[in-house]
DNA sequence: ATCCTACGATAGACACTGTCTAAGTCAAGA
DNA sequence: TCTTGACTTAGACAGTGTCTATCGTAGGAT
Protein backbone atom coordinates (compact mmCIF):
# COMPACT_ATOMS: atom_id res chain seq x y z
CA UNK A 1 0.00 0.00 0.00
CA UNK A 2 2.34 2.76 1.08
CA UNK A 3 4.78 3.09 -1.78
CA UNK A 4 6.08 6.28 -0.25
CA UNK A 5 6.93 4.55 3.00
CA UNK A 6 8.65 1.78 1.08
CA UNK A 7 10.81 4.19 -0.88
CA UNK A 8 11.81 6.04 2.26
CA UNK A 9 12.91 2.82 3.87
CA UNK A 10 15.01 2.02 0.83
CA UNK A 11 16.76 5.33 1.22
CA UNK A 12 17.93 4.29 4.67
CA UNK A 13 15.59 6.44 6.65
CA UNK A 14 15.27 5.53 10.27
CA UNK A 15 11.66 4.43 10.55
CA UNK A 16 9.98 6.23 13.40
CA UNK A 17 6.31 6.28 14.27
CA UNK A 18 6.21 9.97 13.37
CA UNK A 19 7.59 9.54 9.88
CA UNK A 20 5.31 6.62 9.26
CA UNK A 21 2.27 8.68 10.19
CA UNK A 22 3.28 11.65 8.05
CA UNK A 23 3.86 9.39 5.07
CA UNK A 24 0.51 7.70 5.59
CA UNK A 25 -1.36 10.97 5.84
CA UNK A 26 0.16 12.19 2.59
CA UNK A 27 -0.35 8.90 0.81
CA UNK A 28 -3.98 8.60 1.75
CA UNK A 29 -4.98 12.02 0.43
CA UNK A 30 -5.69 13.15 -3.06
CA UNK A 31 -5.98 16.78 -2.01
CA UNK A 32 -2.92 18.88 -1.31
CA UNK A 33 -2.58 19.59 2.38
CA UNK A 34 -0.76 22.39 4.12
CA UNK A 35 1.87 21.49 6.70
CA UNK A 36 -0.48 22.35 9.53
CA UNK A 37 -3.25 20.25 7.99
CA UNK A 38 -0.84 17.35 7.80
CA UNK A 39 0.00 17.98 11.42
CA UNK A 40 -3.68 18.01 12.38
CA UNK A 41 -4.32 14.67 10.69
CA UNK A 42 -1.15 13.17 12.05
CA UNK A 43 -2.19 14.21 15.53
CA UNK A 44 -5.35 12.12 15.22
CA UNK A 45 -3.22 9.00 14.93
CA UNK A 46 -0.27 10.02 17.04
CA UNK A 47 -1.38 12.70 19.52
CA UNK A 48 2.07 13.69 20.74
CA UNK A 49 3.63 14.40 17.34
CA UNK A 50 5.08 17.89 17.25
CA UNK A 51 4.74 20.55 14.61
CA UNK A 52 8.49 20.78 14.16
CA UNK A 53 8.69 17.10 13.28
CA UNK A 54 6.00 17.44 10.65
CA UNK A 55 7.78 20.44 9.11
CA UNK A 56 11.10 18.64 9.21
CA UNK A 57 9.75 15.45 7.71
CA UNK A 58 7.93 17.26 4.92
CA UNK A 59 11.04 19.29 4.18
CA UNK A 60 13.13 16.15 3.94
CA UNK A 61 10.64 14.46 1.64
CA UNK A 62 10.71 17.50 -0.61
CA UNK A 63 14.49 17.69 -0.67
CA UNK A 64 14.83 14.08 -1.82
CA UNK A 65 12.13 14.59 -4.43
CA UNK A 66 9.45 12.30 -3.05
CA UNK A 67 7.02 15.15 -2.48
CA UNK A 68 6.49 18.43 -4.29
CA UNK A 69 5.99 21.75 -2.58
CA UNK A 70 3.31 23.95 -4.12
CA UNK A 71 3.09 27.66 -3.36
CA UNK A 72 -0.01 28.89 -5.12
CA UNK A 73 -0.83 31.79 -2.86
CA UNK A 74 1.38 33.74 -0.54
CA UNK A 75 0.08 31.77 2.39
CA UNK A 76 0.82 28.22 3.41
CA UNK A 77 2.73 25.91 1.11
CA UNK A 78 0.92 22.75 0.13
CA UNK A 79 2.42 19.30 -0.23
CA UNK A 80 1.81 17.09 -3.21
CA UNK A 81 2.77 13.42 -2.86
CA UNK A 82 2.26 12.80 -6.57
CA UNK A 83 5.88 13.64 -7.40
CA UNK A 84 6.54 10.88 -9.90
CA UNK A 85 4.03 11.81 -12.55
CA UNK A 86 4.57 15.21 -14.17
CA UNK A 87 1.47 17.36 -13.81
CA UNK A 88 0.34 20.91 -13.24
CA UNK A 89 -2.20 22.50 -10.92
CA UNK A 90 -5.66 23.95 -11.20
CA UNK A 91 -6.50 26.25 -8.29
CA UNK A 92 -9.87 27.62 -7.25
CA UNK A 93 -9.51 31.33 -6.76
CA UNK A 94 -12.28 31.34 -4.16
CA UNK A 95 -11.67 28.39 -1.87
CA UNK A 96 -8.07 27.57 -2.79
CA UNK A 97 -8.49 23.85 -3.42
CA UNK A 98 -6.04 22.34 -5.86
CA UNK A 99 -6.55 19.69 -8.54
CA UNK A 100 -3.86 17.95 -10.51
CA UNK A 101 -4.21 18.40 -14.26
CA UNK A 102 -2.28 17.12 -17.25
CA UNK A 103 -1.98 19.72 -20.03
CA UNK A 104 -0.98 18.79 -23.56
CA UNK A 105 2.45 19.46 -24.96
CA UNK A 106 5.64 20.57 -23.26
CA UNK A 107 5.27 23.99 -21.63
CA UNK A 108 9.04 24.44 -21.74
CA UNK A 109 8.94 24.55 -25.53
CA UNK A 110 6.96 27.80 -25.45
CA UNK A 111 9.96 29.73 -24.17
CA UNK A 112 12.38 30.46 -27.01
CA UNK A 113 16.08 30.80 -26.33
CA UNK A 114 15.87 34.53 -26.96
CA UNK A 115 13.59 34.80 -23.94
CA UNK A 116 15.76 32.79 -21.59
CA UNK A 117 18.31 35.50 -20.84
CA UNK A 118 21.10 33.02 -20.28
CA UNK A 119 19.20 31.09 -17.63
CA UNK A 120 19.63 27.31 -17.54
CA UNK A 121 15.89 26.68 -17.40
CA UNK A 122 15.10 23.32 -15.88
CA UNK A 123 11.45 23.23 -14.78
CA UNK A 124 8.14 24.89 -15.48
CA UNK A 125 5.22 25.25 -13.14
CA UNK A 126 1.88 26.06 -14.65
CA UNK A 127 -0.94 27.19 -12.41
CA UNK A 128 -4.39 27.50 -13.92
CA UNK A 129 -6.79 29.64 -11.91
CA UNK A 130 -10.53 29.76 -12.00
CA UNK A 131 -13.67 29.13 -10.00
CA UNK A 132 -14.51 25.55 -9.14
CA UNK A 133 -18.01 24.11 -9.63
CA UNK A 134 -18.77 24.22 -5.91
CA UNK A 135 -17.87 27.88 -5.55
CA UNK A 136 -19.67 28.84 -8.76
CA UNK A 137 -22.97 27.46 -7.46
CA UNK B 1 5.28 59.95 -16.42
CA UNK B 2 3.48 57.86 -13.85
CA UNK B 3 0.84 56.11 -15.90
CA UNK B 4 -0.15 54.11 -12.88
CA UNK B 5 -0.89 57.24 -10.88
CA UNK B 6 -2.89 58.63 -13.77
CA UNK B 7 -5.01 55.52 -14.07
CA UNK B 8 -5.71 55.49 -10.36
CA UNK B 9 -6.90 59.08 -10.49
CA UNK B 10 -9.23 58.20 -13.33
CA UNK B 11 -10.75 55.50 -11.18
CA UNK B 12 -11.77 58.13 -8.64
CA UNK B 13 -9.15 57.29 -6.08
CA UNK B 14 -8.65 59.93 -3.45
CA UNK B 15 -5.10 61.06 -4.05
CA UNK B 16 -3.16 60.94 -0.83
CA UNK B 17 0.55 61.41 -0.34
CA UNK B 18 0.79 57.76 0.74
CA UNK B 19 -0.83 56.35 -2.38
CA UNK B 20 1.25 58.61 -4.55
CA UNK B 21 4.45 57.33 -2.96
CA UNK B 22 3.47 53.67 -3.24
CA UNK B 23 2.58 54.11 -6.90
CA UNK B 24 5.87 55.91 -7.57
CA UNK B 25 7.91 53.21 -5.86
CA UNK B 26 6.26 50.50 -7.95
CA UNK B 27 6.46 52.46 -11.16
CA UNK B 28 10.14 53.22 -10.80
CA UNK B 29 11.22 49.63 -10.36
CA UNK B 30 11.78 46.91 -12.87
CA UNK B 31 12.31 44.33 -10.20
CA UNK B 32 9.46 42.78 -8.26
CA UNK B 33 9.38 44.02 -4.70
CA UNK B 34 7.81 42.46 -1.64
CA UNK B 35 5.31 44.49 0.37
CA UNK B 36 7.89 45.20 3.03
CA UNK B 37 10.44 46.28 0.44
CA UNK B 38 7.86 48.67 -0.98
CA UNK B 39 7.30 49.93 2.54
CA UNK B 40 11.02 50.44 3.08
CA UNK B 41 11.39 52.49 -0.10
CA UNK B 42 8.22 54.43 0.59
CA UNK B 43 9.55 55.29 4.03
CA UNK B 44 12.55 56.98 2.44
CA UNK B 45 10.24 59.50 0.84
CA UNK B 46 7.49 59.65 3.43
CA UNK B 47 8.91 58.58 6.78
CA UNK B 48 5.62 58.30 8.63
CA UNK B 49 3.86 55.96 6.19
CA UNK B 50 2.61 52.86 7.96
CA UNK B 51 2.95 49.25 7.01
CA UNK B 52 -0.83 48.76 7.02
CA UNK B 53 -1.28 51.50 4.46
CA UNK B 54 1.25 49.94 2.13
CA UNK B 55 -0.45 46.56 2.43
CA UNK B 56 -3.87 48.12 1.90
CA UNK B 57 -2.77 50.13 -1.09
CA UNK B 58 -1.05 47.20 -2.75
CA UNK B 59 -4.09 45.03 -2.10
CA UNK B 60 -6.37 47.60 -3.71
CA UNK B 61 -4.12 47.95 -6.73
CA UNK B 62 -4.17 44.19 -7.16
CA UNK B 63 -7.94 43.94 -6.81
CA UNK B 64 -8.55 46.49 -9.56
CA UNK B 65 -6.02 44.78 -11.78
CA UNK B 66 -3.38 47.50 -11.95
CA UNK B 67 -0.76 45.36 -10.25
CA UNK B 68 -0.16 41.63 -10.24
CA UNK B 69 0.64 39.59 -7.18
CA UNK B 70 3.34 36.97 -7.65
CA UNK B 71 3.89 34.13 -5.19
CA UNK B 72 6.90 32.20 -6.41
CA UNK B 73 7.99 30.79 -3.09
CA UNK B 74 6.05 30.23 0.08
CA UNK B 75 7.44 33.43 1.52
CA UNK B 76 6.53 37.03 0.78
CA UNK B 77 4.36 37.87 -2.20
CA UNK B 78 5.94 40.15 -4.78
CA UNK B 79 4.22 42.94 -6.65
CA UNK B 80 4.50 43.38 -10.38
CA UNK B 81 3.37 46.74 -11.81
CA UNK B 82 3.63 45.43 -15.36
CA UNK B 83 -0.02 44.33 -15.41
CA UNK B 84 -0.98 45.79 -18.76
CA UNK B 85 1.19 43.45 -20.83
CA UNK B 86 0.62 39.72 -20.40
CA UNK B 87 3.81 37.99 -19.42
CA UNK B 88 5.17 35.17 -17.33
CA UNK B 89 8.06 34.83 -14.91
CA UNK B 90 11.50 33.32 -14.96
CA UNK B 91 12.85 32.72 -11.47
CA UNK B 92 16.40 31.92 -10.46
CA UNK B 93 16.29 28.93 -8.16
CA UNK B 94 19.45 30.09 -6.39
CA UNK B 95 19.07 33.81 -5.77
CA UNK B 96 15.33 34.17 -6.33
CA UNK B 97 15.42 37.11 -8.73
CA UNK B 98 12.54 37.32 -11.17
CA UNK B 99 12.57 38.31 -14.83
CA UNK B 100 9.54 38.95 -16.99
CA UNK B 101 9.40 36.73 -20.07
CA UNK B 102 7.01 36.46 -22.99
CA UNK B 103 6.43 32.87 -24.09
CA UNK B 104 4.89 32.00 -27.43
CA UNK B 105 1.30 30.87 -27.81
CA UNK B 106 -1.56 30.83 -25.37
CA UNK B 107 -0.82 28.61 -22.39
CA UNK B 108 -4.54 28.31 -21.68
CA UNK B 109 -4.99 26.39 -24.92
CA UNK B 110 -2.90 23.50 -23.56
CA UNK B 111 -5.61 22.54 -21.09
CA UNK B 112 -8.41 20.64 -22.82
CA UNK B 113 -11.96 20.84 -21.51
CA UNK B 114 -11.72 17.27 -20.25
CA UNK B 115 -8.99 18.39 -17.89
CA UNK B 116 -10.86 21.40 -16.49
CA UNK B 117 -13.19 19.51 -14.15
CA UNK B 118 -15.95 22.08 -14.43
CA UNK B 119 -13.73 24.97 -13.38
CA UNK B 120 -14.27 28.33 -15.09
CA UNK B 121 -10.60 28.76 -15.86
CA UNK B 122 -9.68 32.41 -16.33
CA UNK B 123 -5.94 32.85 -15.96
CA UNK B 124 -2.70 30.91 -16.22
CA UNK B 125 0.53 31.61 -14.46
CA UNK B 126 3.66 30.05 -15.83
CA UNK B 127 6.81 30.06 -13.74
CA UNK B 128 10.02 28.93 -15.39
CA UNK B 129 12.76 27.99 -12.97
CA UNK B 130 16.45 27.72 -13.60
CA UNK B 131 19.83 29.10 -12.69
CA UNK B 132 20.63 32.63 -13.83
CA UNK B 133 23.95 33.53 -15.50
CA UNK B 134 25.27 35.23 -12.38
CA UNK B 135 24.63 32.23 -10.16
CA UNK B 136 25.93 29.74 -12.74
CA UNK B 137 29.33 31.48 -12.84
C1' DA C 1 -11.96 80.44 1.64
C1' DT C 2 -13.97 77.57 5.03
C1' DC C 3 -16.55 73.72 6.65
C1' DC C 4 -18.06 68.77 6.66
C1' DT C 5 -17.84 64.23 6.25
C1' DA C 6 -16.71 59.98 4.55
C1' DC C 7 -12.73 57.78 3.15
C1' DG C 8 -8.06 56.92 4.14
C1' DA C 9 -3.99 56.56 7.44
C1' DT C 10 -2.06 55.22 11.73
C1' DA C 11 -0.14 52.33 15.67
C1' DG C 12 -0.02 48.40 17.46
C1' DA C 13 -2.05 44.10 18.73
C1' DC C 14 -2.98 39.82 16.75
C1' DA C 15 -2.82 35.54 13.71
C1' DC C 16 -0.64 32.40 10.68
C1' DT C 17 3.35 30.07 8.81
C1' DG C 18 7.71 28.53 9.33
C1' DT C 19 12.48 28.10 11.79
C1' DC C 20 15.54 27.30 15.51
C1' DT C 21 17.52 25.57 19.93
C1' DA C 22 18.44 22.80 23.84
C1' DA C 23 17.31 18.80 25.97
C1' DG C 24 15.32 14.37 26.03
C1' DT C 25 14.24 9.82 23.44
C1' DC C 26 14.77 5.86 20.76
C1' DA C 27 15.88 2.88 16.28
C1' DA C 28 19.02 -0.02 14.88
C1' DG C 29 23.62 -1.83 14.51
C1' DA C 30 27.47 -3.86 17.52
C1' DT D 1 21.56 -5.66 25.88
C1' DC D 2 24.21 -1.64 25.12
C1' DT D 3 25.56 2.45 22.73
C1' DT D 4 25.30 6.10 19.79
C1' DG D 5 23.86 9.50 17.00
C1' DA D 6 19.83 10.46 14.49
C1' DC D 7 15.28 11.86 15.67
C1' DT D 8 11.63 14.21 18.42
C1' DT D 9 9.92 17.55 21.49
C1' DA D 10 8.19 22.06 23.52
C1' DG D 11 8.31 26.35 23.08
C1' DA D 12 10.58 30.63 21.88
C1' DC D 13 11.37 33.34 17.97
C1' DA D 14 10.99 35.58 13.25
C1' DG D 15 8.70 37.02 8.95
C1' DT D 16 4.49 38.12 6.69
C1' DG D 17 0.00 39.68 6.62
C1' DT D 18 -4.64 41.26 8.89
C1' DC D 19 -7.62 43.73 11.94
C1' DT D 20 -9.44 47.36 15.04
C1' DA D 21 -10.12 51.67 17.06
C1' DT D 22 -8.90 56.16 16.53
C1' DC D 23 -7.24 60.12 14.17
C1' DG D 24 -6.45 62.92 9.99
C1' DT D 25 -7.54 64.88 5.64
C1' DA D 26 -9.05 65.22 0.44
C1' DG D 27 -12.27 67.11 -1.94
C1' DG D 28 -17.08 68.37 -2.56
C1' DA D 29 -20.49 71.59 -0.51
C1' DT D 30 -21.48 76.05 1.21
Coordinates of C-alpha atoms (C1' of nucleotides) in Angstrom, one line a residue:
Chain A
X1 CA 0.0 0.0 0.0
X2 CA 2.3 2.8 1.1
X3 CA 4.8 3.1 -1.8
X4 CA 6.1 6.3 -0.3
X5 CA 6.9 4.6 3.0
X6 CA 8.6 1.8 1.1
X7 CA 10.8 4.2 -0.9
X8 CA 11.8 6.0 2.3
X9 CA 12.9 2.8 3.9
X10 CA 15.0 2.0 0.8
X11 CA 16.8 5.3 1.2
X12 CA 17.9 4.3 4.7
X13 CA 15.6 6.4 6.7
X14 CA 15.3 5.5 10.3
X15 CA 11.7 4.4 10.6
X16 CA 10.0 6.2 13.4
X17 CA 6.3 6.3 14.3
X18 CA 6.2 10.0 13.4
X19 CA 7.6 9.5 9.9
X20 CA 5.3 6.6 9.3
X21 CA 2.3 8.7 10.2
X22 CA 3.3 11.6 8.0
X23 CA 3.9 9.4 5.1
X24 CA 0.5 7.7 5.6
X25 CA -1.4 11.0 5.8
X26 CA 0.2 12.2 2.6
X27 CA -0.3 8.9 0.8
X28 CA -4.0 8.6 1.7
X29 CA -5.0 12.0 0.4
X30 CA -5.7 13.2 -3.1
X31 CA -6.0 16.8 -2.0
X32 CA -2.9 18.9 -1.3
X33 CA -2.6 19.6 2.4
X34 CA -0.8 22.4 4.1
X35 CA 1.9 21.5 6.7
X36 CA -0.5 22.3 9.5
X37 CA -3.2 20.3 8.0
X38 CA -0.8 17.3 7.8
X39 CA 0.0 18.0 11.4
X40 CA -3.7 18.0 12.4
X41 CA -4.3 14.7 10.7
X42 CA -1.2 13.2 12.0
X43 CA -2.2 14.2 15.5
X44 CA -5.4 12.1 15.2
X45 CA -3.2 9.0 14.9
X46 CA -0.3 10.0 17.0
X47 CA -1.4 12.7 19.5
X48 CA 2.1 13.7 20.7
X49 CA 3.6 14.4 17.3
X50 CA 5.1 17.9 17.2
X51 CA 4.7 20.6 14.6
X52 CA 8.5 20.8 14.2
X53 CA 8.7 17.1 13.3
X54 CA 6.0 17.4 10.6
X55 CA 7.8 20.4 9.1
X56 CA 11.1 18.6 9.2
X57 CA 9.7 15.5 7.7
X58 CA 7.9 17.3 4.9
X59 CA 11.0 19.3 4.2
X60 CA 13.1 16.1 3.9
X61 CA 10.6 14.5 1.6
X62 CA 10.7 17.5 -0.6
X63 CA 14.5 17.7 -0.7
X64 CA 14.8 14.1 -1.8
X65 CA 12.1 14.6 -4.4
X66 CA 9.5 12.3 -3.1
X67 CA 7.0 15.2 -2.5
X68 CA 6.5 18.4 -4.3
X69 CA 6.0 21.8 -2.6
X70 CA 3.3 24.0 -4.1
X71 CA 3.1 27.7 -3.4
X72 CA 0.0 28.9 -5.1
X73 CA -0.8 31.8 -2.9
X74 CA 1.4 33.7 -0.5
X75 CA 0.1 31.8 2.4
X76 CA 0.8 28.2 3.4
X77 CA 2.7 25.9 1.1
X78 CA 0.9 22.8 0.1
X79 CA 2.4 19.3 -0.2
X80 CA 1.8 17.1 -3.2
X81 CA 2.8 13.4 -2.9
X82 CA 2.3 12.8 -6.6
X83 CA 5.9 13.6 -7.4
X84 CA 6.5 10.9 -9.9
X85 CA 4.0 11.8 -12.5
X86 CA 4.6 15.2 -14.2
X87 CA 1.5 17.4 -13.8
X88 CA 0.3 20.9 -13.2
X89 CA -2.2 22.5 -10.9
X90 CA -5.7 24.0 -11.2
X91 CA -6.5 26.2 -8.3
X92 CA -9.9 27.6 -7.3
X93 CA -9.5 31.3 -6.8
X94 CA -12.3 31.3 -4.2
X95 CA -11.7 28.4 -1.9
X96 CA -8.1 27.6 -2.8
X97 CA -8.5 23.9 -3.4
X98 CA -6.0 22.3 -5.9
X99 CA -6.5 19.7 -8.5
X100 CA -3.9 18.0 -10.5
X101 CA -4.2 18.4 -14.3
X102 CA -2.3 17.1 -17.3
X103 CA -2.0 19.7 -20.0
X104 CA -1.0 18.8 -23.6
X105 CA 2.5 19.5 -25.0
X106 CA 5.6 20.6 -23.3
X107 CA 5.3 24.0 -21.6
X108 CA 9.0 24.4 -21.7
X109 CA 8.9 24.5 -25.5
X110 CA 7.0 27.8 -25.4
X111 CA 10.0 29.7 -24.2
X112 CA 12.4 30.5 -27.0
X113 CA 16.1 30.8 -26.3
X114 CA 15.9 34.5 -27.0
X115 CA 13.6 34.8 -23.9
X116 CA 15.8 32.8 -21.6
X117 CA 18.3 35.5 -20.8
X118 CA 21.1 33.0 -20.3
X119 CA 19.2 31.1 -17.6
X120 CA 19.6 27.3 -17.5
X121 CA 15.9 26.7 -17.4
X122 CA 15.1 23.3 -15.9
X123 CA 11.5 23.2 -14.8
X124 CA 8.1 24.9 -15.5
X125 CA 5.2 25.3 -13.1
X126 CA 1.9 26.1 -14.7
X127 CA -0.9 27.2 -12.4
X128 CA -4.4 27.5 -13.9
X129 CA -6.8 29.6 -11.9
X130 CA -10.5 29.8 -12.0
X131 CA -13.7 29.1 -10.0
X132 CA -14.5 25.5 -9.1
X133 CA -18.0 24.1 -9.6
X134 CA -18.8 24.2 -5.9
X135 CA -17.9 27.9 -5.5
X136 CA -19.7 28.8 -8.8
X137 CA -23.0 27.5 -7.5
Chain B
X1 CA 5.3 60.0 -16.4
X2 CA 3.5 57.9 -13.9
X3 CA 0.8 56.1 -15.9
X4 CA -0.2 54.1 -12.9
X5 CA -0.9 57.2 -10.9
X6 CA -2.9 58.6 -13.8
X7 CA -5.0 55.5 -14.1
X8 CA -5.7 55.5 -10.4
X9 CA -6.9 59.1 -10.5
X10 CA -9.2 58.2 -13.3
X11 CA -10.8 55.5 -11.2
X12 CA -11.8 58.1 -8.6
X13 CA -9.1 57.3 -6.1
X14 CA -8.6 59.9 -3.4
X15 CA -5.1 61.1 -4.1
X16 CA -3.2 60.9 -0.8
X17 CA 0.5 61.4 -0.3
X18 CA 0.8 57.8 0.7
X19 CA -0.8 56.3 -2.4
X20 CA 1.3 58.6 -4.5
X21 CA 4.5 57.3 -3.0
X22 CA 3.5 53.7 -3.2
X23 CA 2.6 54.1 -6.9
X24 CA 5.9 55.9 -7.6
X25 CA 7.9 53.2 -5.9
X26 CA 6.3 50.5 -8.0
X27 CA 6.5 52.5 -11.2
X28 CA 10.1 53.2 -10.8
X29 CA 11.2 49.6 -10.4
X30 CA 11.8 46.9 -12.9
X31 CA 12.3 44.3 -10.2
X32 CA 9.5 42.8 -8.3
X33 CA 9.4 44.0 -4.7
X34 CA 7.8 42.5 -1.6
X35 CA 5.3 44.5 0.4
X36 CA 7.9 45.2 3.0
X37 CA 10.4 46.3 0.4
X38 CA 7.9 48.7 -1.0
X39 CA 7.3 49.9 2.5
X40 CA 11.0 50.4 3.1
X41 CA 11.4 52.5 -0.1
X42 CA 8.2 54.4 0.6
X43 CA 9.5 55.3 4.0
X44 CA 12.6 57.0 2.4
X45 CA 10.2 59.5 0.8
X46 CA 7.5 59.7 3.4
X47 CA 8.9 58.6 6.8
X48 CA 5.6 58.3 8.6
X49 CA 3.9 56.0 6.2
X50 CA 2.6 52.9 8.0
X51 CA 3.0 49.3 7.0
X52 CA -0.8 48.8 7.0
X53 CA -1.3 51.5 4.5
X54 CA 1.3 49.9 2.1
X55 CA -0.4 46.6 2.4
X56 CA -3.9 48.1 1.9
X57 CA -2.8 50.1 -1.1
X58 CA -1.1 47.2 -2.7
X59 CA -4.1 45.0 -2.1
X60 CA -6.4 47.6 -3.7
X61 CA -4.1 48.0 -6.7
X62 CA -4.2 44.2 -7.2
X63 CA -7.9 43.9 -6.8
X64 CA -8.6 46.5 -9.6
X65 CA -6.0 44.8 -11.8
X66 CA -3.4 47.5 -12.0
X67 CA -0.8 45.4 -10.2
X68 CA -0.2 41.6 -10.2
X69 CA 0.6 39.6 -7.2
X70 CA 3.3 37.0 -7.7
X71 CA 3.9 34.1 -5.2
X72 CA 6.9 32.2 -6.4
X73 CA 8.0 30.8 -3.1
X74 CA 6.0 30.2 0.1
X75 CA 7.4 33.4 1.5
X76 CA 6.5 37.0 0.8
X77 CA 4.4 37.9 -2.2
X78 CA 5.9 40.2 -4.8
X79 CA 4.2 42.9 -6.7
X80 CA 4.5 43.4 -10.4
X81 CA 3.4 46.7 -11.8
X82 CA 3.6 45.4 -15.4
X83 CA 0.0 44.3 -15.4
X84 CA -1.0 45.8 -18.8
X85 CA 1.2 43.5 -20.8
X86 CA 0.6 39.7 -20.4
X87 CA 3.8 38.0 -19.4
X88 CA 5.2 35.2 -17.3
X89 CA 8.1 34.8 -14.9
X90 CA 11.5 33.3 -15.0
X91 CA 12.9 32.7 -11.5
X92 CA 16.4 31.9 -10.5
X93 CA 16.3 28.9 -8.2
X94 CA 19.5 30.1 -6.4
X95 CA 19.1 33.8 -5.8
X96 CA 15.3 34.2 -6.3
X97 CA 15.4 37.1 -8.7
X98 CA 12.5 37.3 -11.2
X99 CA 12.6 38.3 -14.8
X100 CA 9.5 39.0 -17.0
X101 CA 9.4 36.7 -20.1
X102 CA 7.0 36.5 -23.0
X103 CA 6.4 32.9 -24.1
X104 CA 4.9 32.0 -27.4
X105 CA 1.3 30.9 -27.8
X106 CA -1.6 30.8 -25.4
X107 CA -0.8 28.6 -22.4
X108 CA -4.5 28.3 -21.7
X109 CA -5.0 26.4 -24.9
X110 CA -2.9 23.5 -23.6
X111 CA -5.6 22.5 -21.1
X112 CA -8.4 20.6 -22.8
X113 CA -12.0 20.8 -21.5
X114 CA -11.7 17.3 -20.3
X115 CA -9.0 18.4 -17.9
X116 CA -10.9 21.4 -16.5
X117 CA -13.2 19.5 -14.2
X118 CA -16.0 22.1 -14.4
X119 CA -13.7 25.0 -13.4
X120 CA -14.3 28.3 -15.1
X121 CA -10.6 28.8 -15.9
X122 CA -9.7 32.4 -16.3
X123 CA -5.9 32.8 -16.0
X124 CA -2.7 30.9 -16.2
X125 CA 0.5 31.6 -14.5
X126 CA 3.7 30.1 -15.8
X127 CA 6.8 30.1 -13.7
X128 CA 10.0 28.9 -15.4
X129 CA 12.8 28.0 -13.0
X130 CA 16.4 27.7 -13.6
X131 CA 19.8 29.1 -12.7
X132 CA 20.6 32.6 -13.8
X133 CA 23.9 33.5 -15.5
X134 CA 25.3 35.2 -12.4
X135 CA 24.6 32.2 -10.2
X136 CA 25.9 29.7 -12.7
X137 CA 29.3 31.5 -12.8
Chain C
dA1 C1' -12.0 80.4 1.6
dT2 C1' -14.0 77.6 5.0
dC3 C1' -16.5 73.7 6.6
dC4 C1' -18.1 68.8 6.7
dT5 C1' -17.8 64.2 6.3
dA6 C1' -16.7 60.0 4.6
dC7 C1' -12.7 57.8 3.1
dG8 C1' -8.1 56.9 4.1
dA9 C1' -4.0 56.6 7.4
dT10 C1' -2.1 55.2 11.7
dA11 C1' -0.1 52.3 15.7
dG12 C1' 0.0 48.4 17.5
dA13 C1' -2.1 44.1 18.7
dC14 C1' -3.0 39.8 16.7
dA15 C1' -2.8 35.5 13.7
dC16 C1' -0.6 32.4 10.7
dT17 C1' 3.4 30.1 8.8
dG18 C1' 7.7 28.5 9.3
dT19 C1' 12.5 28.1 11.8
dC20 C1' 15.5 27.3 15.5
dT21 C1' 17.5 25.6 19.9
dA22 C1' 18.4 22.8 23.8
dA23 C1' 17.3 18.8 26.0
dG24 C1' 15.3 14.4 26.0
dT25 C1' 14.2 9.8 23.4
dC26 C1' 14.8 5.9 20.8
dA27 C1' 15.9 2.9 16.3
dA28 C1' 19.0 0.0 14.9
dG29 C1' 23.6 -1.8 14.5
dA30 C1' 27.5 -3.9 17.5
Chain D
dT1 C1' 21.6 -5.7 25.9
dC2 C1' 24.2 -1.6 25.1
dT3 C1' 25.6 2.4 22.7
dT4 C1' 25.3 6.1 19.8
dG5 C1' 23.9 9.5 17.0
dA6 C1' 19.8 10.5 14.5
dC7 C1' 15.3 11.9 15.7
dT8 C1' 11.6 14.2 18.4
dT9 C1' 9.9 17.6 21.5
dA10 C1' 8.2 22.1 23.5
dG11 C1' 8.3 26.4 23.1
dA12 C1' 10.6 30.6 21.9
dC13 C1' 11.4 33.3 18.0
dA14 C1' 11.0 35.6 13.2
dG15 C1' 8.7 37.0 8.9
dT16 C1' 4.5 38.1 6.7
dG17 C1' 0.0 39.7 6.6
dT18 C1' -4.6 41.3 8.9
dC19 C1' -7.6 43.7 11.9
dT20 C1' -9.4 47.4 15.0
dA21 C1' -10.1 51.7 17.1
dT22 C1' -8.9 56.2 16.5
dC23 C1' -7.2 60.1 14.2
dG24 C1' -6.5 62.9 10.0
dT25 C1' -7.5 64.9 5.6
dA26 C1' -9.1 65.2 0.4
dG27 C1' -12.3 67.1 -1.9
dG28 C1' -17.1 68.4 -2.6
dA29 C1' -20.5 71.6 -0.5
dT30 C1' -21.5 76.0 1.2

